[in-house]
Amino acid sequence: EFMRRFEGSGKHRFVATAVPDPNEYIELLAYAAFLDIMEVGEAKTRFFKRDSTKADHLTIRPHQEKEFWIWVASWALFVQKPSDLDYSDEGYDLPPMVVNWHEIPTDHAGAVSDSDGQGRLFKSAAAGVTQAAREKRDSLSARVETLLALRAEDPTAHRLIWHDLESERAAIEAAIPDVVSVWGSQDFEAREESVIRFSDGEIQELASKPVLLGSGCNFQRHCAWAIFLGIGFKFNEFIQAVHRIHRFLQTAPVRIDLIYTEAEREIRQVLEQKWARYTEQTAKMSA
């Protein structure tokens, strides 16, 4: 529908995006189609192997990877810093970022059978949506304990606390009475006021979901520490949340703490793989 609305409209088209997801090639192909570079179907056939079990799950053919990125670079620019546009980078150097992973033991006694009826010896949050939700619920108190232990390292620091579930928000508010939360059904003006006050350093700790505040907000002036109460597969939401504080004009080293369980090791592995691909894509396109 979006493409149809622009058929035959003007000869100049422009697309801008903050973070093209390197793990969703279909996004880049959609931009190419919108710009009249190449149709999505043609690009799929030219560069990718198909996955018959999952729509739009694309894997670049290894021998065509270099060719693919040269093609993308023929119609797209990755602008990472002012010098990419011939300006000075003075004052725009990103500070170092430290990422800490905190694994919580999982009680495997509650492992359930899979969809084929086969019993499981160990819990795995990567086995499906139901198992992932159950693991999040069962580990909530332990994850909050870890959160409190991390906060105790520097009680006066300004912090972002990222979470994904309403039950997690309730647990955070119960454990940290002074935290300010932002949630979806909240009055918009109240939400906006909390965001502005945290940005200005008037609020010490702000808790919210990456899907709500993970994009567009500038928290780098007074905050250099983010704690993720849990992890998931949605890399784009995750990296956008990280960039709320690891961004230009941040003057302090950035600290990212991620809390997960033993049963979520595979989720961590996938998240790290996606992060590596993101870094690799950025380097290739910048070059």
PDB file of C-alpha atoms in Angstrom:
ATOM      1  CA  GLU A   1       0.000   0.000   0.000  1.00  0.00           C
ATOM      2  CA  PHE A   2       2.833   2.376   0.866  1.00  0.00           C
ATOM      3  CA  MET A   3       4.621   1.670  -2.422  1.00  0.00           C
ATOM      4  CA  ARG A   4       1.378   2.015  -4.394  1.00  0.00           C
ATOM      5  CA  ARG A   5       0.721   5.491  -3.017  1.00  0.00           C
ATOM      6  CA  PHE A   6       4.045   6.712  -4.417  1.00  0.00           C
ATOM      7  CA  GLU A   7       3.766   5.183  -7.892  1.00  0.00           C
ATOM      8  CA  GLY A   8       4.620   7.778 -10.538  1.00  0.00           C
ATOM      9  CA  SER A   9       5.191  10.542  -7.965  1.00  0.00           C
ATOM     10  CA  GLY A  10       8.188  12.742  -8.745  1.00  0.00           C
ATOM     11  CA  LYS A  11      11.690  11.761  -9.761  1.00  0.00           C
ATOM     12  CA  HIS A  12      13.385  12.574  -6.437  1.00  0.00           C
ATOM     13  CA  ARG A  13      12.970  10.249  -3.468  1.00  0.00           C
ATOM     14  CA  PHE A  14      14.779  10.135  -0.138  1.00  0.00           C
ATOM     15  CA  VAL A  15      14.803   7.688   2.761  1.00  0.00           C
ATOM     16  CA  ALA A  16      16.347   8.329   6.182  1.00  0.00           C
ATOM     17  CA  THR A  17      16.553   5.878   9.083  1.00  0.00           C
ATOM     18  CA  ALA A  18      18.465   5.935  12.352  1.00  0.00           C
ATOM     19  CA  VAL A  19      19.366   2.241  12.517  1.00  0.00           C
ATOM     20  CA  PRO A  20      18.739  -0.022   9.516  1.00  0.00           C
ATOM     21  CA  ASP A  21      18.494  -3.468  11.077  1.00  0.00           C
ATOM     22  CA  PRO A  22      21.294  -5.662   9.660  1.00  0.00           C
ATOM     23  CA  ASN A  23      19.389  -8.713  10.822  1.00  0.00           C
ATOM     24  CA  GLU A  24      16.350  -7.838   8.705  1.00  0.00           C
ATOM     25  CA  TYR A  25      17.661  -7.505   5.154  1.00  0.00           C
ATOM     26  CA  ILE A  26      14.092  -7.065   3.926  1.00  0.00           C
ATOM     27  CA  GLU A  27      14.212  -3.530   5.361  1.00  0.00           C
ATOM     28  CA  LEU A  28      17.088  -2.551   3.064  1.00  0.00           C
ATOM     29  CA  LEU A  29      15.361  -4.220   0.111  1.00  0.00           C
ATOM     30  CA  ALA A  30      12.198  -2.233   0.806  1.00  0.00           C
ATOM     31  CA  TYR A  31      14.201   1.002   0.662  1.00  0.00           C
ATOM     32  CA  ALA A  32      15.768  -0.092  -2.635  1.00  0.00           C
ATOM     33  CA  ALA A  33      12.318  -0.789  -4.077  1.00  0.00           C
ATOM     34  CA  PHE A  34      10.935   2.559  -2.870  1.00  0.00           C
ATOM     35  CA  LEU A  35      13.875   4.346  -4.506  1.00  0.00           C
ATOM     36  CA  ASP A  36      13.240   2.442  -7.763  1.00  0.00           C
ATOM     37  CA  ILE A  37      16.662   0.782  -7.567  1.00  0.00           C
ATOM     38  CA  MET A  38      15.472  -2.818  -7.729  1.00  0.00           C
ATOM     39  CA  GLU A  39      12.270  -4.689  -6.958  1.00  0.00           C
ATOM     40  CA  VAL A  40      12.263  -6.717  -3.728  1.00  0.00           C
ATOM     41  CA  GLY A  41      11.661 -10.011  -5.509  1.00  0.00           C
ATOM     42  CA  GLU A  42      14.520  -9.412  -7.935  1.00  0.00           C
ATOM     43  CA  ALA A  43      16.914  -8.520  -5.095  1.00  0.00           C
ATOM     44  CA  LYS A  44      15.912 -11.630  -3.172  1.00  0.00           C
ATOM     45  CA  THR A  45      16.638 -13.825  -6.170  1.00  0.00           C
ATOM     46  CA  ARG A  46      19.931 -12.110  -6.934  1.00  0.00           C
ATOM     47  CA  PHE A  47      21.575 -12.088  -3.495  1.00  0.00           C
ATOM     48  CA  PHE A  48      19.772 -14.383  -1.051  1.00  0.00           C
ATOM     49  CA  LYS A  49      18.986 -17.938  -0.121  1.00  0.00           C
ATOM     50  CA  ARG A  50      15.336 -18.492   0.785  1.00  0.00           C
ATOM     51  CA  ASP A  51      13.982 -20.155   3.913  1.00  0.00           C
ATOM     52  CA  SER A  52      10.854 -22.118   2.988  1.00  0.00           C
ATOM     53  CA  THR A  53       9.839 -22.374   6.652  1.00  0.00           C
ATOM     54  CA  LYS A  54       9.796 -18.635   7.382  1.00  0.00           C
ATOM     55  CA  ALA A  55       8.743 -15.769   5.117  1.00  0.00           C
ATOM     56  CA  ASP A  56      11.371 -13.095   4.461  1.00  0.00           C
ATOM     57  CA  HIS A  57      14.017 -14.914   6.489  1.00  0.00           C
ATOM     58  CA  LEU A  58      16.900 -14.100   4.169  1.00  0.00           C
ATOM     59  CA  THR A  59      20.497 -15.300   4.187  1.00  0.00           C
ATOM     60  CA  ILE A  60      23.058 -13.741   1.836  1.00  0.00           C
ATOM     61  CA  ARG A  61      24.805 -16.229  -0.399  1.00  0.00           C
ATOM     62  CA  PRO A  62      28.368 -16.249   1.009  1.00  0.00           C
ATOM     63  CA  HIS A  63      30.042 -15.720  -2.377  1.00  0.00           C
ATOM     64  CA  GLN A  64      27.836 -12.660  -3.041  1.00  0.00           C
ATOM     65  CA  GLU A  65      28.145 -10.873   0.293  1.00  0.00           C
ATOM     66  CA  LYS A  66      30.766  -8.384  -0.919  1.00  0.00           C
ATOM     67  CA  GLU A  67      28.761  -7.745  -4.092  1.00  0.00           C
ATOM     68  CA  PHE A  68      25.610  -7.115  -2.018  1.00  0.00           C
ATOM     69  CA  TRP A  69      27.220  -4.451   0.165  1.00  0.00           C
ATOM     70  CA  ILE A  70      28.831  -2.764  -2.853  1.00  0.00           C
ATOM     71  CA  TRP A  71      25.346  -2.648  -4.388  1.00  0.00           C
ATOM     72  CA  VAL A  72      23.847  -1.145  -1.205  1.00  0.00           C
ATOM     73  CA  ALA A  73      26.683   1.410  -1.112  1.00  0.00           C
ATOM     74  CA  SER A  74      25.770   2.464  -4.662  1.00  0.00           C
ATOM     75  CA  TRP A  75      22.488   3.969  -3.438  1.00  0.00           C
ATOM     76  CA  ALA A  76      22.892   4.364   0.353  1.00  0.00           C
ATOM     77  CA  LEU A  77      25.209   6.299   2.659  1.00  0.00           C
ATOM     78  CA  PHE A  78      25.898   5.500   6.314  1.00  0.00           C
ATOM     79  CA  VAL A  79      26.588   8.779   8.094  1.00  0.00           C
ATOM     80  CA  GLN A  80      28.236   8.015  11.439  1.00  0.00           C
ATOM     81  CA  LYS A  81      29.944  11.284  12.351  1.00  0.00           C
ATOM     82  CA  PRO A  82      30.271  14.882  11.122  1.00  0.00           C
ATOM     83  CA  SER A  83      33.454  14.138   9.143  1.00  0.00           C
ATOM     84  CA  ASP A  84      31.384  11.890   6.858  1.00  0.00           C
ATOM     85  CA  LEU A  85      29.854  15.167   5.650  1.00  0.00           C
ATOM     86  CA  ASP A  86      33.206  17.023   5.652  1.00  0.00           C
ATOM     87  CA  TYR A  87      32.701  18.684   9.044  1.00  0.00           C
ATOM     88  CA  SER A  88      34.942  18.524  12.108  1.00  0.00           C
ATOM     89  CA  ASP A  89      34.447  15.664  14.581  1.00  0.00           C
ATOM     90  CA  GLU A  90      35.579  17.826  17.504  1.00  0.00           C
ATOM     91  CA  GLY A  91      33.211  17.306  20.420  1.00  0.00           C
ATOM     92  CA  TYR A  92      31.539  14.334  18.741  1.00  0.00           C
ATOM     93  CA  ASP A  93      33.730  11.471  19.896  1.00  0.00           C
ATOM     94  CA  LEU A  94      31.709   8.702  21.530  1.00  0.00           C
ATOM     95  CA  PRO A  95      32.925   7.646  24.986  1.00  0.00           C
ATOM     96  CA  PRO A  96      33.850   4.026  25.758  1.00  0.00           C
ATOM     97  CA  MET A  97      31.024   1.646  26.637  1.00  0.00           C
ATOM     98  CA  VAL A  98      31.252  -1.283  29.052  1.00  0.00           C
ATOM     99  CA  VAL A  99      28.704  -4.103  28.730  1.00  0.00           C
ATOM    100  CA  ASN A 100      28.185  -6.387  31.748  1.00  0.00           C
ATOM    101  CA  TRP A 101      26.170  -9.627  31.573  1.00  0.00           C
ATOM    102  CA  HIS A 102      24.637 -10.983  34.786  1.00  0.00           C
ATOM    103  CA  GLU A 103      23.400 -14.591  34.646  1.00  0.00           C
ATOM    104  CA  ILE A 104      20.905 -15.879  37.207  1.00  0.00           C
ATOM    105  CA  PRO A 105      20.594 -19.633  37.879  1.00  0.00           C
ATOM    106  CA  THR A 106      17.451 -21.324  36.551  1.00  0.00           C
ATOM    107  CA  ASP A 107      15.401 -23.878  38.493  1.00  0.00           C
ATOM    108  CA  HIS A 108      15.064 -26.649  35.905  1.00  0.00           C
ATOM    109  CA  ALA A 109      12.613 -28.609  38.030  1.00  0.00           C
ATOM    110  CA  GLY A 110       9.799 -26.816  36.257  1.00  0.00           C
ATOM    111  CA  ALA A 111      10.856 -27.872  32.739  1.00  0.00           C
ATOM    112  CA  VAL A 112       7.803 -28.892  30.671  1.00  0.00           C
ATOM    113  CA  SER A 113       7.244 -31.039  27.603  1.00  0.00           C
ATOM    114  CA  ASP A 114       7.725 -29.540  24.152  1.00  0.00           C
ATOM    115  CA  SER A 115       5.066 -29.325  21.417  1.00  0.00           C
ATOM    116  CA  ASP A 116       5.812 -32.919  20.352  1.00  0.00           C
ATOM    117  CA  GLY A 117       5.210 -34.241  23.852  1.00  0.00           C
ATOM    118  CA  GLN A 118       8.879 -34.882  24.529  1.00  0.00           C
ATOM    119  CA  GLY A 119       9.900 -34.205  28.116  1.00  0.00           C
ATOM    120  CA  ARG A 120      12.635 -31.664  28.750  1.00  0.00           C
ATOM    121  CA  LEU A 121      15.437 -31.981  31.285  1.00  0.00           C
ATOM    122  CA  PHE A 122      16.213 -28.277  31.155  1.00  0.00           C
ATOM    123  CA  LYS A 123      14.247 -25.095  30.738  1.00  0.00           C
ATOM    124  CA  SER A 124      14.955 -23.069  27.600  1.00  0.00           C
ATOM    125  CA  ALA A 125      13.442 -19.644  27.061  1.00  0.00           C
ATOM    126  CA  ALA A 126      14.359 -19.951  23.380  1.00  0.00           C
ATOM    127  CA  ALA A 127      12.003 -22.918  22.937  1.00  0.00           C
ATOM    128  CA  GLY A 128       8.985 -20.689  22.312  1.00  0.00           C
ATOM    129  CA  VAL A 129       6.929 -17.707  23.399  1.00  0.00           C
ATOM    130  CA  THR A 130       5.202 -19.636  26.212  1.00  0.00           C
ATOM    131  CA  GLN A 131       8.465 -20.895  27.681  1.00  0.00           C
ATOM    132  CA  ALA A 132      10.055 -17.459  27.421  1.00  0.00           C
ATOM    133  CA  ALA A 133       7.137 -15.819  29.228  1.00  0.00           C
ATOM    134  CA  ARG A 134       7.185 -18.484  31.937  1.00  0.00           C
ATOM    135  CA  GLU A 135      10.915 -18.003  32.472  1.00  0.00           C
ATOM    136  CA  LYS A 136      10.453 -14.232  32.738  1.00  0.00           C
ATOM    137  CA  ARG A 137       7.714 -14.753  35.328  1.00  0.00           C
ATOM    138  CA  ASP A 138       9.552 -17.393  37.361  1.00  0.00           C
ATOM    139  CA  SER A 139      12.786 -15.397  37.526  1.00  0.00           C
ATOM    140  CA  LEU A 140      11.305 -11.974  38.247  1.00  0.00           C
ATOM    141  CA  SER A 141      12.141 -11.809  41.948  1.00  0.00           C
ATOM    142  CA  ALA A 142      15.726 -12.983  41.350  1.00  0.00           C
ATOM    143  CA  ARG A 143      16.194 -10.466  38.545  1.00  0.00           C
ATOM    144  CA  VAL A 144      14.929  -7.637  40.763  1.00  0.00           C
ATOM    145  CA  GLU A 145      17.358  -8.748  43.487  1.00  0.00           C
ATOM    146  CA  THR A 146      20.193  -8.480  40.983  1.00  0.00           C
ATOM    147  CA  LEU A 147      18.928  -5.053  39.935  1.00  0.00           C
ATOM    148  CA  LEU A 148      18.997  -3.850  43.540  1.00  0.00           C
ATOM    149  CA  ALA A 149      22.515  -5.222  44.031  1.00  0.00           C
ATOM    150  CA  LEU A 150      23.722  -3.315  40.969  1.00  0.00           C
ATOM    151  CA  ARG A 151      22.075  -0.097  42.158  1.00  0.00           C
ATOM    152  CA  ALA A 152      23.803  -0.464  45.515  1.00  0.00           C
ATOM    153  CA  GLU A 153      27.173  -0.059  43.786  1.00  0.00           C
ATOM    154  CA  ASP A 154      26.375   3.629  43.280  1.00  0.00           C
ATOM    155  CA  PRO A 155      23.128   4.655  45.009  1.00  0.00           C
ATOM    156  CA  THR A 156      23.284   8.284  43.824  1.00  0.00           C
ATOM    157  CA  ALA A 157      23.831   7.596  40.118  1.00  0.00           C
ATOM    158  CA  HIS A 158      21.264   8.506  37.505  1.00  0.00           C
ATOM    159  CA  ARG A 159      19.965   5.361  35.807  1.00  0.00           C
ATOM    160  CA  LEU A 160      17.676   4.064  33.111  1.00  0.00           C
ATOM    161  CA  ILE A 161      15.919   0.802  33.974  1.00  0.00           C
ATOM    162  CA  TRP A 162      14.588  -0.980  30.908  1.00  0.00           C
ATOM    163  CA  HIS A 163      11.929  -3.691  31.150  1.00  0.00           C
ATOM    164  CA  ASP A 164       9.411  -5.379  28.837  1.00  0.00           C
ATOM    165  CA  LEU A 165       6.429  -6.475  30.964  1.00  0.00           C
ATOM    166  CA  GLU A 166       3.880  -4.680  33.140  1.00  0.00           C
ATOM    167  CA  SER A 167       4.549  -7.191  35.919  1.00  0.00           C
ATOM    168  CA  GLU A 168       8.203  -6.115  35.788  1.00  0.00           C
ATOM    169  CA  ARG A 169       7.206  -2.464  36.093  1.00  0.00           C
ATOM    170  CA  ALA A 170       5.121  -3.279  39.166  1.00  0.00           C
ATOM    171  CA  ALA A 171       8.032  -5.187  40.721  1.00  0.00           C
ATOM    172  CA  ILE A 172      10.455  -2.325  40.016  1.00  0.00           C
ATOM    173  CA  GLU A 173       8.099   0.231  41.576  1.00  0.00           C
ATOM    174  CA  ALA A 174       7.624  -1.970  44.647  1.00  0.00           C
ATOM    175  CA  ALA A 175      11.382  -2.425  45.108  1.00  0.00           C
ATOM    176  CA  ILE A 176      12.368   1.188  44.307  1.00  0.00           C
ATOM    177  CA  PRO A 177       9.712   3.562  45.681  1.00  0.00           C
ATOM    178  CA  ASP A 178      11.356   6.703  44.248  1.00  0.00           C
ATOM    179  CA  VAL A 179      11.628   5.425  40.669  1.00  0.00           C
ATOM    180  CA  VAL A 180       9.601   7.272  38.030  1.00  0.00           C
ATOM    181  CA  SER A 181       7.874   5.016  35.499  1.00  0.00           C
ATOM    182  CA  VAL A 182       6.552   5.676  32.018  1.00  0.00           C
ATOM    183  CA  TRP A 183       3.992   3.248  30.575  1.00  0.00           C
ATOM    184  CA  GLY A 184       1.785   2.977  27.532  1.00  0.00           C
ATOM    185  CA  SER A 185      -1.655   3.871  28.907  1.00  0.00           C
ATOM    186  CA  GLN A 186      -0.289   6.769  30.949  1.00  0.00           C
ATOM    187  CA  ASP A 187      -1.506  10.289  30.231  1.00  0.00           C
ATOM    188  CA  PHE A 188       0.683  11.647  27.437  1.00  0.00           C
ATOM    189  CA  GLU A 189       1.432  14.944  29.184  1.00  0.00           C
ATOM    190  CA  ALA A 190       2.534  13.096  32.343  1.00  0.00           C
ATOM    191  CA  ARG A 191       4.740  10.834  30.248  1.00  0.00           C
ATOM    192  CA  GLU A 192       6.284  13.801  28.464  1.00  0.00           C
ATOM    193  CA  GLU A 193       6.939  15.616  31.749  1.00  0.00           C
ATOM    194  CA  SER A 194       8.780  12.591  33.171  1.00  0.00           C
ATOM    195  CA  VAL A 195      10.946  12.276  30.054  1.00  0.00           C
ATOM    196  CA  ILE A 196      11.888  15.974  30.124  1.00  0.00           C
ATOM    197  CA  ARG A 197      12.642  16.000  33.847  1.00  0.00           C
ATOM    198  CA  PHE A 198      14.856  12.911  33.549  1.00  0.00           C
ATOM    199  CA  SER A 199      16.616  14.439  30.536  1.00  0.00           C
ATOM    200  CA  ASP A 200      17.265  17.576  32.604  1.00  0.00           C
ATOM    201  CA  GLY A 201      18.630  15.573  35.545  1.00  0.00           C
ATOM    202  CA  GLU A 202      15.723  16.359  37.887  1.00  0.00           C
ATOM    203  CA  ILE A 203      14.771  12.664  38.160  1.00  0.00           C
ATOM    204  CA  GLN A 204      17.389  10.143  39.282  1.00  0.00           C
ATOM    205  CA  GLU A 205      15.900   6.903  37.959  1.00  0.00           C
ATOM    206  CA  LEU A 206      13.503   6.329  35.084  1.00  0.00           C
ATOM    207  CA  ALA A 207      11.911   2.956  34.261  1.00  0.00           C
ATOM    208  CA  SER A 208      10.219   2.177  30.956  1.00  0.00           C
ATOM    209  CA  LYS A 209      10.037  -0.169  27.975  1.00  0.00           C
ATOM    210  CA  PRO A 210      12.344   0.181  24.953  1.00  0.00           C
ATOM    211  CA  VAL A 211       9.260   0.084  22.722  1.00  0.00           C
ATOM    212  CA  LEU A 212       8.068   3.315  24.417  1.00  0.00           C
ATOM    213  CA  LEU A 213      11.191   5.402  25.077  1.00  0.00           C
ATOM    214  CA  GLY A 214      13.878   3.466  23.224  1.00  0.00           C
ATOM    215  CA  SER A 215      13.828   5.782  20.205  1.00  0.00           C
ATOM    216  CA  GLY A 216      14.090   9.538  19.902  1.00  0.00           C
ATOM    217  CA  CYS A 217      14.902  10.480  23.509  1.00  0.00           C
ATOM    218  CA  ASN A 218      18.149  12.205  24.528  1.00  0.00           C
ATOM    219  CA  PHE A 219      19.213  11.127  28.004  1.00  0.00           C
ATOM    220  CA  GLN A 220      22.981  11.542  27.637  1.00  0.00           C
ATOM    221  CA  ARG A 221      23.404  14.834  29.494  1.00  0.00           C
ATOM    222  CA  HIS A 222      22.803  13.434  32.987  1.00  0.00           C
ATOM    223  CA  CYS A 223      22.751   9.638  32.576  1.00  0.00           C
ATOM    224  CA  ALA A 224      25.463   7.175  31.543  1.00  0.00           C
ATOM    225  CA  TRP A 225      24.106   3.953  33.044  1.00  0.00           C
ATOM    226  CA  ALA A 226      21.322   1.667  31.807  1.00  0.00           C
ATOM    227  CA  ILE A 227      20.178  -1.602  33.368  1.00  0.00           C
ATOM    228  CA  PHE A 228      18.097  -4.073  31.353  1.00  0.00           C
ATOM    229  CA  LEU A 229      15.976  -6.139  33.727  1.00  0.00           C
ATOM    230  CA  GLY A 230      15.651  -8.753  30.993  1.00  0.00           C
ATOM    231  CA  ILE A 231      16.715  -9.539  27.439  1.00  0.00           C
ATOM    232  CA  GLY A 232      14.906 -10.583  24.260  1.00  0.00           C
ATOM    233  CA  PHE A 233      15.384 -11.253  20.562  1.00  0.00           C
ATOM    234  CA  LYS A 234      14.349  -7.766  19.349  1.00  0.00           C
ATOM    235  CA  PHE A 235      17.752  -6.324  18.550  1.00  0.00           C
ATOM    236  CA  ASN A 236      16.533  -3.099  16.986  1.00  0.00           C
ATOM    237  CA  GLU A 237      14.624  -2.086  20.126  1.00  0.00           C
ATOM    238  CA  PHE A 238      17.632  -3.054  22.244  1.00  0.00           C
ATOM    239  CA  ILE A 239      20.267  -1.099  20.312  1.00  0.00           C
ATOM    240  CA  GLN A 240      18.016   1.954  20.104  1.00  0.00           C
ATOM    241  CA  ALA A 241      17.599   1.836  23.901  1.00  0.00           C
ATOM    242  CA  VAL A 242      21.396   1.666  24.299  1.00  0.00           C
ATOM    243  CA  HIS A 243      21.759   4.722  22.053  1.00  0.00           C
ATOM    244  CA  ARG A 244      19.592   6.843  24.350  1.00  0.00           C
ATOM    245  CA  ILE A 245      22.751   7.393  26.434  1.00  0.00           C
ATOM    246  CA  HIS A 246      25.613   6.246  24.164  1.00  0.00           C
ATOM    247  CA  ARG A 247      25.317   9.131  21.749  1.00  0.00           C
ATOM    248  CA  PHE A 248      27.000  12.379  20.784  1.00  0.00           C
ATOM    249  CA  LEU A 249      27.534  14.890  23.640  1.00  0.00           C
ATOM    250  CA  GLN A 250      27.806  12.081  26.211  1.00  0.00           C
ATOM    251  CA  THR A 251      30.883  12.977  28.272  1.00  0.00           C
ATOM    252  CA  ALA A 252      31.093   9.996  30.655  1.00  0.00           C
ATOM    253  CA  PRO A 253      31.927   6.333  30.016  1.00  0.00           C
ATOM    254  CA  VAL A 254      28.691   4.420  29.437  1.00  0.00           C
ATOM    255  CA  ARG A 255      27.743   1.348  31.448  1.00  0.00           C
ATOM    256  CA  ILE A 256      25.204  -1.216  30.232  1.00  0.00           C
ATOM    257  CA  ASP A 257      24.098  -4.062  32.558  1.00  0.00           C
ATOM    258  CA  LEU A 258      21.989  -6.913  31.188  1.00  0.00           C
ATOM    259  CA  ILE A 259      20.246  -9.371  33.506  1.00  0.00           C
ATOM    260  CA  TYR A 260      19.244 -12.773  32.141  1.00  0.00           C
ATOM    261  CA  THR A 261      18.799 -16.357  33.321  1.00  0.00           C
ATOM    262  CA  GLU A 262      20.622 -19.598  32.613  1.00  0.00           C
ATOM    263  CA  ALA A 263      17.657 -20.672  30.463  1.00  0.00           C
ATOM    264  CA  GLU A 264      18.107 -17.524  28.365  1.00  0.00           C
ATOM    265  CA  ARG A 265      21.681 -18.232  27.296  1.00  0.00           C
ATOM    266  CA  GLU A 266      20.584 -18.862  23.728  1.00  0.00           C
ATOM    267  CA  ILE A 267      18.756 -15.521  23.672  1.00  0.00           C
ATOM    268  CA  ARG A 268      21.963 -13.822  24.836  1.00  0.00           C
ATOM    269  CA  GLN A 269      23.906 -15.642  22.121  1.00  0.00           C
ATOM    270  CA  VAL A 270      21.488 -14.512  19.398  1.00  0.00           C
ATOM    271  CA  LEU A 271      21.508 -10.940  20.710  1.00  0.00           C
ATOM    272  CA  GLU A 272      25.306 -10.847  20.677  1.00  0.00           C
ATOM    273  CA  GLN A 273      25.386 -12.297  17.148  1.00  0.00           C
ATOM    274  CA  LYS A 274      22.972  -9.632  15.939  1.00  0.00           C
ATOM    275  CA  TRP A 275      25.037  -6.937  17.663  1.00  0.00           C
ATOM    276  CA  ALA A 276      28.184  -8.242  15.928  1.00  0.00           C
ATOM    277  CA  ARG A 277      26.429  -8.143  12.547  1.00  0.00           C
ATOM    278  CA  TYR A 278      25.274  -4.595  13.261  1.00  0.00           C
ATOM    279  CA  THR A 279      28.854  -3.524  14.044  1.00  0.00           C
ATOM    280  CA  GLU A 280      30.162  -5.334  10.970  1.00  0.00           C
ATOM    281  CA  GLN A 281      27.567  -3.770   8.670  1.00  0.00           C
ATOM    282  CA  THR A 282      28.315  -0.292   9.995  1.00  0.00           C
ATOM    283  CA  ALA A 283      32.040  -0.771   9.433  1.00  0.00           C
ATOM    284  CA  LYS A 284      31.519  -2.081   5.885  1.00  0.00           C
ATOM    285  CA  MET A 285      29.188   0.712   4.871  1.00  0.00           C
ATOM    286  CA  SER A 286      31.347   3.412   6.474  1.00  0.00           C
ATOM    287  CA  ALA A 287      34.343   2.062   4.550  1.00  0.00           C
TER     288      ALA A 287
END
